[in-house]
Short mmCIF file of N, CA and C in Angstrom, two decimals:
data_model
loop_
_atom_site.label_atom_id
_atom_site.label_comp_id
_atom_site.label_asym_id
_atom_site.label_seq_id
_atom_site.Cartn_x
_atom_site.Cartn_y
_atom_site.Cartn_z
N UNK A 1265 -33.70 -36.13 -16.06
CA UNK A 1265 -34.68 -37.20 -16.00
C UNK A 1265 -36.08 -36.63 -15.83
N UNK A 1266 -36.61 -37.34 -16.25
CA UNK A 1266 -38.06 -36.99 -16.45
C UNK A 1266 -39.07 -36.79 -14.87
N UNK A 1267 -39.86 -36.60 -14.33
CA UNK A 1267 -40.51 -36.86 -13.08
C UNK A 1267 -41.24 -38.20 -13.01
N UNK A 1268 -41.64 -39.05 -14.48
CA UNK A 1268 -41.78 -40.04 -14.18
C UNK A 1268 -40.91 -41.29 -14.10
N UNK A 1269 -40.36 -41.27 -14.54
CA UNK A 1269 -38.89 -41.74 -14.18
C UNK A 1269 -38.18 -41.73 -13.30
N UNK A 1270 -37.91 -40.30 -12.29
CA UNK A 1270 -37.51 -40.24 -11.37
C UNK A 1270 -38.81 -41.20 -10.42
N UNK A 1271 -39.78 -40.82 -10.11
CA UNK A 1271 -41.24 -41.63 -9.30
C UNK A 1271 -41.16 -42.95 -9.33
N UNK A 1272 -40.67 -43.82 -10.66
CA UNK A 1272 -41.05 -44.77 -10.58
C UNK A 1272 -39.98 -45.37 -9.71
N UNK A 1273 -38.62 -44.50 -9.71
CA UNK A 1273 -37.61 -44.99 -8.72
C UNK A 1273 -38.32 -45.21 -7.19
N UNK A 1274 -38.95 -44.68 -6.62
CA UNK A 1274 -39.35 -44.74 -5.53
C UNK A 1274 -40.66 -45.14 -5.05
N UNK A 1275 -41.39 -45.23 -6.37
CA UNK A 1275 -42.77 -45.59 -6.06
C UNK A 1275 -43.61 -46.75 -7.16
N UNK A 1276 -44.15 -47.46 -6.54
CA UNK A 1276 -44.73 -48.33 -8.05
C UNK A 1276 -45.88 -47.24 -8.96
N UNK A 1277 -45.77 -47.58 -10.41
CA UNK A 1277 -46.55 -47.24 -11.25
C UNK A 1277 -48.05 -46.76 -10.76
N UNK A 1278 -48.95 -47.58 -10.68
CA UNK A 1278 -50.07 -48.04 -10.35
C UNK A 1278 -50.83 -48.56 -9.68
N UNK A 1279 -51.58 -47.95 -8.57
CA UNK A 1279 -52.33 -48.74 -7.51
C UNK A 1279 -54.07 -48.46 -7.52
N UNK A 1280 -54.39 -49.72 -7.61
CA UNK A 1280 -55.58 -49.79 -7.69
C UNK A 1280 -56.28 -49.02 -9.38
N UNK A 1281 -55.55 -49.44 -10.28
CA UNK A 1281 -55.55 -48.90 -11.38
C UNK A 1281 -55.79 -47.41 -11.77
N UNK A 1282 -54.72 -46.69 -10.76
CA UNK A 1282 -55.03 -45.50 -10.79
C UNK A 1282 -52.86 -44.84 -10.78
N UNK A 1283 -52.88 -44.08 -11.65
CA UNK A 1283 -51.73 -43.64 -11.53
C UNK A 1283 -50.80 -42.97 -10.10
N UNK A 1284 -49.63 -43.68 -9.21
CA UNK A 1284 -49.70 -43.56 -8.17
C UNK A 1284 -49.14 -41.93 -7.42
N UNK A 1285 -48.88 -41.16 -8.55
CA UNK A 1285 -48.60 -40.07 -7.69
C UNK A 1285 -50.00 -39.01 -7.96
N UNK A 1286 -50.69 -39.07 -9.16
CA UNK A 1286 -51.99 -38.74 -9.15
C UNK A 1286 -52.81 -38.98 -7.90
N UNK A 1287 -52.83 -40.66 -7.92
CA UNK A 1287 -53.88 -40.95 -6.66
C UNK A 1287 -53.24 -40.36 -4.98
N UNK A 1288 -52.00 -40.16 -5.23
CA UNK A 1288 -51.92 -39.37 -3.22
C UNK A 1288 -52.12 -37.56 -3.50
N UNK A 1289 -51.87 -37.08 -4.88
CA UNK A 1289 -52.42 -35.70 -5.00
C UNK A 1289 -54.07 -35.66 -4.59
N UNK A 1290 -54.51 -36.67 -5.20
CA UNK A 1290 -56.05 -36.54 -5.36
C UNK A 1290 -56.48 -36.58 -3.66
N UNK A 1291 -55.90 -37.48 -3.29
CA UNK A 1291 -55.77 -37.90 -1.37
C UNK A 1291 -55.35 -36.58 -0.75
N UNK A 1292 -54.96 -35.52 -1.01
CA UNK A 1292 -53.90 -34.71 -0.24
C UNK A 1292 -55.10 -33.38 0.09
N UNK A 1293 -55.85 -33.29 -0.44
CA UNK A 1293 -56.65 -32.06 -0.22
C UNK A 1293 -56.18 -30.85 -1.07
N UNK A 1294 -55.11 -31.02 -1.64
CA UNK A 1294 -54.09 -30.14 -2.67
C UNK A 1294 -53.34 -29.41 -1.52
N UNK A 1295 -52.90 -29.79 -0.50
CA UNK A 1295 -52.06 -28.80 0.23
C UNK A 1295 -50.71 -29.86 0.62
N UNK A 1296 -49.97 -28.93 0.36
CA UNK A 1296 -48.37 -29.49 0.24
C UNK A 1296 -48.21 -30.49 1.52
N UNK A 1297 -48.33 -30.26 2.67
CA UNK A 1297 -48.04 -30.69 3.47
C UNK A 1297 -48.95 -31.87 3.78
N UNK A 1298 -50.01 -32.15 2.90
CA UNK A 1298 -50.80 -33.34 3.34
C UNK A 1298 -50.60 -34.53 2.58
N UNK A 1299 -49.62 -34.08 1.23
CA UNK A 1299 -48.98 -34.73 0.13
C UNK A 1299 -47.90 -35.27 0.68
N UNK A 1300 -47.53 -34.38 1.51
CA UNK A 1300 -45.67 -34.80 2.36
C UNK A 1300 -46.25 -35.83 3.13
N UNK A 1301 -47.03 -36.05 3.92
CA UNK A 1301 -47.16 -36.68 5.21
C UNK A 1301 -47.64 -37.90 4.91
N UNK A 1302 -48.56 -37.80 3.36
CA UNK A 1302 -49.04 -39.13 2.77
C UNK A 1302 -48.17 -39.83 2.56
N UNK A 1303 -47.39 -39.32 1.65
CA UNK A 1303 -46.18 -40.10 0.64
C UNK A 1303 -44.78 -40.56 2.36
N UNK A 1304 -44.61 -39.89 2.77
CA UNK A 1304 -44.12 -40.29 4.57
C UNK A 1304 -44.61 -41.37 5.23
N UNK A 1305 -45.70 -41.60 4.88
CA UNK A 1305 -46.36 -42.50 5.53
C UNK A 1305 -46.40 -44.04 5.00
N UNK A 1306 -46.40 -43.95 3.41
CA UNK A 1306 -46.21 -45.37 2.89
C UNK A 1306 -44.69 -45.44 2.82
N UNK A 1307 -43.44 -43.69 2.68
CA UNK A 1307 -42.32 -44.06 2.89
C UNK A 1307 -41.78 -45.00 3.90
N UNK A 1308 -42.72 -44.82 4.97
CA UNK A 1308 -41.84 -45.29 6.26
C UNK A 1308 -42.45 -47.00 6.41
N UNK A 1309 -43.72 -47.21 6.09
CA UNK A 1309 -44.26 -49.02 5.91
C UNK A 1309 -42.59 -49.25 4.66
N UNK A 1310 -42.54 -49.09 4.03
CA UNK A 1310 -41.88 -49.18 2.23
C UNK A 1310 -40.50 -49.86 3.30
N UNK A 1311 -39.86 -48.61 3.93
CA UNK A 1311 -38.48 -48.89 5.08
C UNK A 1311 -38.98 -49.78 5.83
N UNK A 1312 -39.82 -49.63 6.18
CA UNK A 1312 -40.28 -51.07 7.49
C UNK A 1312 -40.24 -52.38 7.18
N UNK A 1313 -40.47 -52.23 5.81
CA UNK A 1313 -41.21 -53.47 5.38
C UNK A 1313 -39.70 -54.15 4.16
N UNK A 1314 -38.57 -53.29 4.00
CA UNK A 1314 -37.70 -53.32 3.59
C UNK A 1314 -37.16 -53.48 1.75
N UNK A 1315 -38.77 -52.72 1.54
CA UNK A 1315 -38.82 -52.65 0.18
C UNK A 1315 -38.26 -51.61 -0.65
N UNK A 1316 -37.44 -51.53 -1.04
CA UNK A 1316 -36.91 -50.92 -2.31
C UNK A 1316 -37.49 -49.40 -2.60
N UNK A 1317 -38.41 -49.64 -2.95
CA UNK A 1317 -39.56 -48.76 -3.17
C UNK A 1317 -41.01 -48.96 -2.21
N UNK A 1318 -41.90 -47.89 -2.75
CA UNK A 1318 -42.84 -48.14 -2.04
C UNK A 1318 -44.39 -48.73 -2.91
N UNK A 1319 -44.53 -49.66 -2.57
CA UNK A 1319 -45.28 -50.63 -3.19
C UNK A 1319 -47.02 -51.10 -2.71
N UNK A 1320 -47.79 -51.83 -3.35
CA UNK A 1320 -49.05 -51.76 -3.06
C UNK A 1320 -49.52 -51.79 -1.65
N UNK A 1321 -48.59 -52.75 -0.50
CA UNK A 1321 -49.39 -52.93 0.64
C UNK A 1321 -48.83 -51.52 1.63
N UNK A 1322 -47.67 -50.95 0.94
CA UNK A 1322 -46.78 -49.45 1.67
C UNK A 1322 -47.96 -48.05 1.51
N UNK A 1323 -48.43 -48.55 0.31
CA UNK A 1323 -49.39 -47.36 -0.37
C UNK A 1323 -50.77 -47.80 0.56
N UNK A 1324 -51.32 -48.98 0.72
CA UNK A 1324 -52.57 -49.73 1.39
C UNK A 1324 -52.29 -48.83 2.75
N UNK A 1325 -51.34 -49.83 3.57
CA UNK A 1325 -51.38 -49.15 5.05
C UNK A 1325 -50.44 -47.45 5.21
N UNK A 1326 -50.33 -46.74 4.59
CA UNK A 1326 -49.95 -45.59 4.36
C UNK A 1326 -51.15 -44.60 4.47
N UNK A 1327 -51.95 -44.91 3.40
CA UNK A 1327 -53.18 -43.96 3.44
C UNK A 1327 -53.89 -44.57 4.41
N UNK A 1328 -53.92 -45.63 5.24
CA UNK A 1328 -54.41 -45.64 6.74
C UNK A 1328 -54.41 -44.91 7.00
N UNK A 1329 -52.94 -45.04 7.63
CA UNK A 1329 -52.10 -43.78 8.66
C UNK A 1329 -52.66 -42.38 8.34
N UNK A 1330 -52.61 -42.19 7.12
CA UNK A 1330 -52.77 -41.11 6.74
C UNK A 1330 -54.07 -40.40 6.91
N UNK A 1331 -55.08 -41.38 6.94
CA UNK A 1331 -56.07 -40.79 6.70
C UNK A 1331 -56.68 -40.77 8.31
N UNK A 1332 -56.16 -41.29 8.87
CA UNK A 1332 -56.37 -41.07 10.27
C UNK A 1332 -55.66 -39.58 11.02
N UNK A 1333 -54.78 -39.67 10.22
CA UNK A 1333 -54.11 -38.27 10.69
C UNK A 1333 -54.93 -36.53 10.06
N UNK A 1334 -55.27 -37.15 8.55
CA UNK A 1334 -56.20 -35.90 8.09
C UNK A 1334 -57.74 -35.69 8.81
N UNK A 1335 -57.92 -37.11 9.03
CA UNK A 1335 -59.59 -36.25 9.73
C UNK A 1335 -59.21 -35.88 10.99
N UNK A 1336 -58.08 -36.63 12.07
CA UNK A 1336 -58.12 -35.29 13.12
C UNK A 1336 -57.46 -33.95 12.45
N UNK A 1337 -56.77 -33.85 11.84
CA UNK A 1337 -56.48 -32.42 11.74
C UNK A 1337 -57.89 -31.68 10.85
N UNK A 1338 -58.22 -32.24 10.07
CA UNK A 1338 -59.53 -31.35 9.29
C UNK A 1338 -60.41 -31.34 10.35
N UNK A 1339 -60.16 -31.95 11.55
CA UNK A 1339 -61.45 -31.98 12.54
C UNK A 1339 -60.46 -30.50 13.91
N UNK A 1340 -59.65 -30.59 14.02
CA UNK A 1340 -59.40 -29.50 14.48
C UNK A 1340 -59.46 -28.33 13.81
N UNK A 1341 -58.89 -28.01 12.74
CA UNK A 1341 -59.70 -26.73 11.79
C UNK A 1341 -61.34 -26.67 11.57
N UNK A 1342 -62.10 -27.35 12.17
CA UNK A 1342 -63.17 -27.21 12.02
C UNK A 1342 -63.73 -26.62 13.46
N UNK A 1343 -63.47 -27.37 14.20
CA UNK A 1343 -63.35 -27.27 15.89
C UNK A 1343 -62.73 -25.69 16.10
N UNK A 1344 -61.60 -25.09 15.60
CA UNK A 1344 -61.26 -23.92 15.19
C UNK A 1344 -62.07 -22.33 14.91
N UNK A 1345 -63.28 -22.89 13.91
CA UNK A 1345 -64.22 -22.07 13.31
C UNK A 1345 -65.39 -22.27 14.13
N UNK A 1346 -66.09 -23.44 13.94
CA UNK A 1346 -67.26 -23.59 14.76
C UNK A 1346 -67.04 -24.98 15.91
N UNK A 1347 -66.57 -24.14 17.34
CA UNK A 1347 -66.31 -25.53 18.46
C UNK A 1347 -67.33 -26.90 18.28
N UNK A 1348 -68.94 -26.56 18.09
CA UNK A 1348 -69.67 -27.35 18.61
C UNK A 1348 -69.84 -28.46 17.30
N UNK A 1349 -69.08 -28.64 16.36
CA UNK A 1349 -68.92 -29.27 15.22
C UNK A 1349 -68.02 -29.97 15.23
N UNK A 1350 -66.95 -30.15 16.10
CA UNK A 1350 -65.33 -30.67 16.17
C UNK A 1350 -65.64 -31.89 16.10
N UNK A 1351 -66.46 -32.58 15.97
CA UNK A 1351 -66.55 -34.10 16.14
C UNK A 1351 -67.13 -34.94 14.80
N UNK A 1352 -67.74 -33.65 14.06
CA UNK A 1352 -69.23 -33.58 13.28
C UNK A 1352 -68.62 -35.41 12.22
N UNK A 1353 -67.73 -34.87 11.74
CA UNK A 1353 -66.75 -36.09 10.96
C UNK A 1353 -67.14 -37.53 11.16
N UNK A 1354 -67.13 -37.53 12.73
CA UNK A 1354 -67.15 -39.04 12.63
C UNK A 1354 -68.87 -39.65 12.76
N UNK A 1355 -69.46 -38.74 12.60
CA UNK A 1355 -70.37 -39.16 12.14
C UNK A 1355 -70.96 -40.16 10.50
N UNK A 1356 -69.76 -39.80 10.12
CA UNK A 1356 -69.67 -40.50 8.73
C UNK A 1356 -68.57 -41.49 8.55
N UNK A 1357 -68.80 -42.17 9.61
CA UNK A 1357 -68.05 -43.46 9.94
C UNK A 1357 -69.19 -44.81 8.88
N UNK A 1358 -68.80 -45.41 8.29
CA UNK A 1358 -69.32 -46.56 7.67
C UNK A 1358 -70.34 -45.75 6.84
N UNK A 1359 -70.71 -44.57 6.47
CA UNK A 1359 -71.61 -44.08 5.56
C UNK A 1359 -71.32 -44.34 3.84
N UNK A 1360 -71.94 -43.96 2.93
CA UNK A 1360 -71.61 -43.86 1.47
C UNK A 1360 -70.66 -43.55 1.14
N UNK A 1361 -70.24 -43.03 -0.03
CA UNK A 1361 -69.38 -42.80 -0.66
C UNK A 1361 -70.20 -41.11 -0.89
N UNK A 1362 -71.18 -41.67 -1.33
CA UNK A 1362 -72.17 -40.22 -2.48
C UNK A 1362 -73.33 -40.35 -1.54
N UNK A 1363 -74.17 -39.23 -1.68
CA UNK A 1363 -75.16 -39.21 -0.33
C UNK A 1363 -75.78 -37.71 -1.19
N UNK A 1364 -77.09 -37.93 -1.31
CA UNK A 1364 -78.35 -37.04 -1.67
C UNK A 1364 -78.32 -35.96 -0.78
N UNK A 1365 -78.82 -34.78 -0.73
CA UNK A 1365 -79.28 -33.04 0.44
C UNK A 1365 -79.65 -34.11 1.30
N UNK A 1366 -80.95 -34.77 1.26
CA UNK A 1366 -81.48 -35.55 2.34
C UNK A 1366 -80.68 -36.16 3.27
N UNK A 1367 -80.32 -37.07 2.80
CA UNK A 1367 -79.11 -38.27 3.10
C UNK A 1367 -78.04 -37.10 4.06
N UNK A 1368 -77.32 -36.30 3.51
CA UNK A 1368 -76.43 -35.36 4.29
C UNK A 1368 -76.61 -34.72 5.30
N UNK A 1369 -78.52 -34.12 5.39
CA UNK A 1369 -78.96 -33.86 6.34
C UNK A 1369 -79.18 -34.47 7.49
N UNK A 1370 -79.69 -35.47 6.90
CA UNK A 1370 -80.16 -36.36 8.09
C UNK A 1370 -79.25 -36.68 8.84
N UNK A 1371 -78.13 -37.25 8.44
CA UNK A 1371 -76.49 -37.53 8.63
C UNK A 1371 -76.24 -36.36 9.46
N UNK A 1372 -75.96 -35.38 9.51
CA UNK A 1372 -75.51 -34.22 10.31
C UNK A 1372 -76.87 -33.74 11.24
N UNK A 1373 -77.79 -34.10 11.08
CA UNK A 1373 -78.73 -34.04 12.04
C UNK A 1373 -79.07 -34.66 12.86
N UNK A 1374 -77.93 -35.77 13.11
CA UNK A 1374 -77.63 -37.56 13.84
C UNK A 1374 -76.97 -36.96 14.51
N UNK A 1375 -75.97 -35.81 14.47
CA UNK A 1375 -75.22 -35.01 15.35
C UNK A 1375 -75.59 -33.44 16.04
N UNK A 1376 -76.07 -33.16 15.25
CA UNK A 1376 -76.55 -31.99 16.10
C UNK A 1376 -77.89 -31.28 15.60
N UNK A 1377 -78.78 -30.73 16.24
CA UNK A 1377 -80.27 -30.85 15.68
C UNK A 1377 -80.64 -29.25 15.26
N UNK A 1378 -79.76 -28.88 14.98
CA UNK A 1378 -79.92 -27.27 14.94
C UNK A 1378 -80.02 -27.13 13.20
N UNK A 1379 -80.80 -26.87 12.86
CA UNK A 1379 -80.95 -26.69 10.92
C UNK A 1379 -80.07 -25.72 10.75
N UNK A 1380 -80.23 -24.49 11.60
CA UNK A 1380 -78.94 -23.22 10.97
C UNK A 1380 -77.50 -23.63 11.14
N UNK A 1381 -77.17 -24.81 12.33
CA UNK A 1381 -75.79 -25.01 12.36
C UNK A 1381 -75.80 -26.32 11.36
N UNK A 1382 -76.13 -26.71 10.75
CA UNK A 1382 -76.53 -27.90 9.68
C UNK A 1382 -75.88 -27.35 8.66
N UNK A 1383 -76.43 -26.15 8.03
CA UNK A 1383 -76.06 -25.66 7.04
C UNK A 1383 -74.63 -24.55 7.05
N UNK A 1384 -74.89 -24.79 8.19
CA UNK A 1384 -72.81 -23.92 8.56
C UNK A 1384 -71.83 -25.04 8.23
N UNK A 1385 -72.39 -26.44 8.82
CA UNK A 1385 -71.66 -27.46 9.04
C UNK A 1385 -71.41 -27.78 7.67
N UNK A 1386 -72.09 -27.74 6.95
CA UNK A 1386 -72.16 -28.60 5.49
C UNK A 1386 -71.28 -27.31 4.43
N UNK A 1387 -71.52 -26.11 5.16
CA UNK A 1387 -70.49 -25.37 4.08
C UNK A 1387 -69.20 -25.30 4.56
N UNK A 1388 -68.49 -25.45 6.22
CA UNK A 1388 -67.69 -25.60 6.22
C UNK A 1388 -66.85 -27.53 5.69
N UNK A 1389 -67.47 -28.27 5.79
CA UNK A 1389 -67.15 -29.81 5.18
C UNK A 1389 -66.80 -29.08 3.51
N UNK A 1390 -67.53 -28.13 2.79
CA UNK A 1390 -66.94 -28.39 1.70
C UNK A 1390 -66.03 -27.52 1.54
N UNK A 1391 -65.60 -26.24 2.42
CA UNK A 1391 -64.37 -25.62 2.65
C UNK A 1391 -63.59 -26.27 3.00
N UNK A 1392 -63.65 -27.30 3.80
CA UNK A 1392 -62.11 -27.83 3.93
C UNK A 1392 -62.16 -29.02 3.01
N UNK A 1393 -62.78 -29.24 2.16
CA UNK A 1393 -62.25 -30.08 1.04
C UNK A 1393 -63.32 -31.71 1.40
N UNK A 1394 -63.58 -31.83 2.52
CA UNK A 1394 -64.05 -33.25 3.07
C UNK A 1394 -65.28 -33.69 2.16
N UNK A 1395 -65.98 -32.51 1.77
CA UNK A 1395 -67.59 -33.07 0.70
C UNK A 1395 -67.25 -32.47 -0.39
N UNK A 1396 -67.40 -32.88 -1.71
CA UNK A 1396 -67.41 -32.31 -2.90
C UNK A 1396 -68.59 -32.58 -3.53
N UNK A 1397 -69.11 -31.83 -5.13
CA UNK A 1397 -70.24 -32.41 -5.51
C UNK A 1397 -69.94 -33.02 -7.02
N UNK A 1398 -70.79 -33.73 -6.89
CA UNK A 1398 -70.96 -34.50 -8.27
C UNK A 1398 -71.25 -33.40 -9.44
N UNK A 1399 -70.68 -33.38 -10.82
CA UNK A 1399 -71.58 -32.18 -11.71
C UNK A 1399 -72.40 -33.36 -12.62
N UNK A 1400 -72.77 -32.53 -13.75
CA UNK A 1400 -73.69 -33.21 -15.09
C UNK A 1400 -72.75 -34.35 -15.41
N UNK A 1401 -71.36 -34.19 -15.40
CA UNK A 1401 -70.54 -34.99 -16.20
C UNK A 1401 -69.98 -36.17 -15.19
N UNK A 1402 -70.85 -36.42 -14.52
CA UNK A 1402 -70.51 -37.33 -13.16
C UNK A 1402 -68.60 -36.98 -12.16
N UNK A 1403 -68.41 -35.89 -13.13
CA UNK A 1403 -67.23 -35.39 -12.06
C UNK A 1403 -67.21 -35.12 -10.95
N UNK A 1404 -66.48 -35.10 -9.55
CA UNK A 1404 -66.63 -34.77 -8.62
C UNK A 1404 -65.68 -33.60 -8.44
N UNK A 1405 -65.90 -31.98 -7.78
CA UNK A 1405 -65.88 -31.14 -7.89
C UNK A 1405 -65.78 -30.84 -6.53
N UNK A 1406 -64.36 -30.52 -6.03
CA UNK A 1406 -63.82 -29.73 -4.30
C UNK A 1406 -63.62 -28.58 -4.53
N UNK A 1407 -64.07 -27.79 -3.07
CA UNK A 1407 -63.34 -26.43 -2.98
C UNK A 1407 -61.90 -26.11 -3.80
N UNK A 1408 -61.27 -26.61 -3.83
CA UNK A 1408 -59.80 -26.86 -3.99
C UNK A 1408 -59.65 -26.94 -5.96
N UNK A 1409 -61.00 -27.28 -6.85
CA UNK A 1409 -60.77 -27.81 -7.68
C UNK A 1409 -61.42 -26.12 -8.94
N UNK A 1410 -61.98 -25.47 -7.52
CA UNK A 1410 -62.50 -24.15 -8.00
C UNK A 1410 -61.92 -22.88 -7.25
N UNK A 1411 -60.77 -23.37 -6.90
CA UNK A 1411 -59.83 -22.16 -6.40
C UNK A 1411 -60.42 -21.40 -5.46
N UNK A 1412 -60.86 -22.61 -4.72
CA UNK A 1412 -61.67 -21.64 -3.39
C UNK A 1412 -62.65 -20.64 -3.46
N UNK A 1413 -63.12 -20.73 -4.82
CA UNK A 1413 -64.00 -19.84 -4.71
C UNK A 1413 -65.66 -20.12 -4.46
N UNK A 1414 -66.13 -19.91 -2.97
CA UNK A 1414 -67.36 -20.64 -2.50
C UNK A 1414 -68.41 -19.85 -3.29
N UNK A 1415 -68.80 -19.14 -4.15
CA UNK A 1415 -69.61 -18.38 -4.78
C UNK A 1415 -70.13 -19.44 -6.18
N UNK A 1416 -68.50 -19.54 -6.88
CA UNK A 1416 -68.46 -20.70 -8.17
C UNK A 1416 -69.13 -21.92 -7.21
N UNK A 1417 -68.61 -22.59 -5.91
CA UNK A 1417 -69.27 -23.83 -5.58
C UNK A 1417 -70.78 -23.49 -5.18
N UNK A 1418 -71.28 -22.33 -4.74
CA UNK A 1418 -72.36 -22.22 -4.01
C UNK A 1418 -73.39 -22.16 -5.70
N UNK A 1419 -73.09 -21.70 -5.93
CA UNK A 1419 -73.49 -21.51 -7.98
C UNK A 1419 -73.96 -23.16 -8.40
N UNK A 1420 -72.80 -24.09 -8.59
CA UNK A 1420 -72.49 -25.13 -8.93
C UNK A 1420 -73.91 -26.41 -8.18
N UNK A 1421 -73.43 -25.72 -6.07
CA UNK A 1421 -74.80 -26.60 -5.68
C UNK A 1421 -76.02 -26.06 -5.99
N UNK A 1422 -76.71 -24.73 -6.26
CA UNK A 1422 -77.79 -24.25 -6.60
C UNK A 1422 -78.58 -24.47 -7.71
N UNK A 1423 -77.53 -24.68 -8.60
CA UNK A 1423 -77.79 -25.36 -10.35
C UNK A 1423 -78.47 -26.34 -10.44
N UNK A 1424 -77.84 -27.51 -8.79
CA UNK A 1424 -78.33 -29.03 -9.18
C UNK A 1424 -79.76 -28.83 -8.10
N UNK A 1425 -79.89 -27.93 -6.64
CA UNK A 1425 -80.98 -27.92 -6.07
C UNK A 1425 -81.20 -29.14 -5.31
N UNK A 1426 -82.13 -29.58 -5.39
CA UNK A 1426 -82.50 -31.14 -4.59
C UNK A 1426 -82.12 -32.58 -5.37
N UNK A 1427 -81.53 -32.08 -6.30
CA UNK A 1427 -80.54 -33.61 -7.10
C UNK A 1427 -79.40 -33.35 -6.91
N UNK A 1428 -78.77 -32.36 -6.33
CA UNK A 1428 -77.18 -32.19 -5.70
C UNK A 1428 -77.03 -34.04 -5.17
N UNK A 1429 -75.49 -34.28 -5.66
CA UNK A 1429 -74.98 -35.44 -4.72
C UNK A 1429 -73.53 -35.27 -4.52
N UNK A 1430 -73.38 -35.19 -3.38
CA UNK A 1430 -72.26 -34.69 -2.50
C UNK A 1430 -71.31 -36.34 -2.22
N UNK A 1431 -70.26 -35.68 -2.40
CA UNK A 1431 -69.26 -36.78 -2.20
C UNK A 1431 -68.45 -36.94 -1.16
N UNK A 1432 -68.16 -37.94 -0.10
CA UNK A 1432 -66.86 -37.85 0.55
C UNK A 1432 -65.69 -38.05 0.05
N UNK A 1433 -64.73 -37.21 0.29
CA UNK A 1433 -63.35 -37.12 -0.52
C UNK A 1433 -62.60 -38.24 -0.19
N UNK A 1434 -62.30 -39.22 -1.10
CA UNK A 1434 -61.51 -40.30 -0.43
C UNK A 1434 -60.26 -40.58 0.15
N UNK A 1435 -59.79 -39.26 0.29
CA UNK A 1435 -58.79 -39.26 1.16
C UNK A 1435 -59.34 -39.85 2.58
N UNK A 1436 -60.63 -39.46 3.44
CA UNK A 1436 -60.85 -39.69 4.77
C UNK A 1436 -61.44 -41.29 4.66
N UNK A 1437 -61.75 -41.67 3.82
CA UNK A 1437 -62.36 -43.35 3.60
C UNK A 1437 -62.04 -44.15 4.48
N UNK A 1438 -60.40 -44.27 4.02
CA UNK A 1438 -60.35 -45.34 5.48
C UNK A 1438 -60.13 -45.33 6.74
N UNK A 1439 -60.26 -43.73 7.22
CA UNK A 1439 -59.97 -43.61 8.68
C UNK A 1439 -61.47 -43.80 9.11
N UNK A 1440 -62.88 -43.18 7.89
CA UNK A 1440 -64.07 -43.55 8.56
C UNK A 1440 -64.76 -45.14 8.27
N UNK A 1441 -63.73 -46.23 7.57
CA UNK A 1441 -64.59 -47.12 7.44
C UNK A 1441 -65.19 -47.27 6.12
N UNK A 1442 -65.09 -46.26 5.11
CA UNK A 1442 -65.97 -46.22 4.42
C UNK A 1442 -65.81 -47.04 2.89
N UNK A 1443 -66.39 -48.19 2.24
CA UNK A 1443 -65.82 -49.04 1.53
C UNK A 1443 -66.03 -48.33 0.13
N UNK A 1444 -65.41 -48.52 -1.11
CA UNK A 1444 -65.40 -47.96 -1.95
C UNK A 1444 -66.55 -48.34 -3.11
#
């Protein structure tokens, strides 16, 4: 059997007009275990809720759960590298989606007033996947999507300069509030 075939056994097609095992890869940060814990998470609403499969409102309150569980953990790997940042995240509670150098600054300067830890802060957010940037082709572009290589991303933000627009990854959306 095919993998879509097998998927559709367990999962609906399409949510939010977006193909549904695409959209929890795209959610996952690309690491296995954040894919497991997603798809776990609308598994267990899907059983709760005594559905067959797992379906639009399993997938809805799933990536809740879920996404409440990735910003504390992306907030302890951050807390990890630089302590005085462990919180930096929820500063982008009810913020944009897309947000200008300015806009990002100011935003992380709502939290801590140091310009050199500003710019630590903002390169570790796009190491762990949480900010990506917009390119020419209105794509949005993660660590994760350039094989980690911060040289290609540091390249990528230098190109655009002061029209860079940085994205929050929508995996963390609904743990910060943030509407689409």
């Amino acid at each position: 059997q095919s993998f879509e075939s097998l998927w559709r056994n367990i999962c609906i097609s399409h949510y939010k007009g977006e193909e549904t095992s695409q959209y929890f890869i795209e959610r996952s940060l690309m690491r296995p275990r954040f894919l497991i814990n997603l798809i776990n998470q609308c598994k267990s609403f899907a059983i709760n809720l005594n559905h067959k499969r797992i379906e639009e409102e399993d997938i809805e309150k799933g990536l809740n759960a879920y996404s409440i569980d990735l910003l504390t953990d992306i907030s302890y790997e951050i807390r990890d590298i630089l302590p005085e940042a462990e919180d930096v995240l929820y500063v982008f509670i009810s913020s944009k989606t897309e947000m200008s150098k300015v806009e990002l600054n100011n935003t992380i300067e709502s939290f801590i007033e140091d310009k050199v830890l500003t710019a630590r802060i903002i390169e570790l957010l796009l190491w762990y996947g949480f900010l990506g940037v917009k390119t020419d082709t209105n794509e949005i572009k993660y660590i994760y999507n350039l094989n980690y290589n911060m040289h290609l991303f540091n390249g990528l933000i230098n190109k655009k300069k002061n029209e860079i627009v940085y994205s929050i990854n929508p995996g963390f959306w609904p743990a910060l509030f943030i509407e689409e």
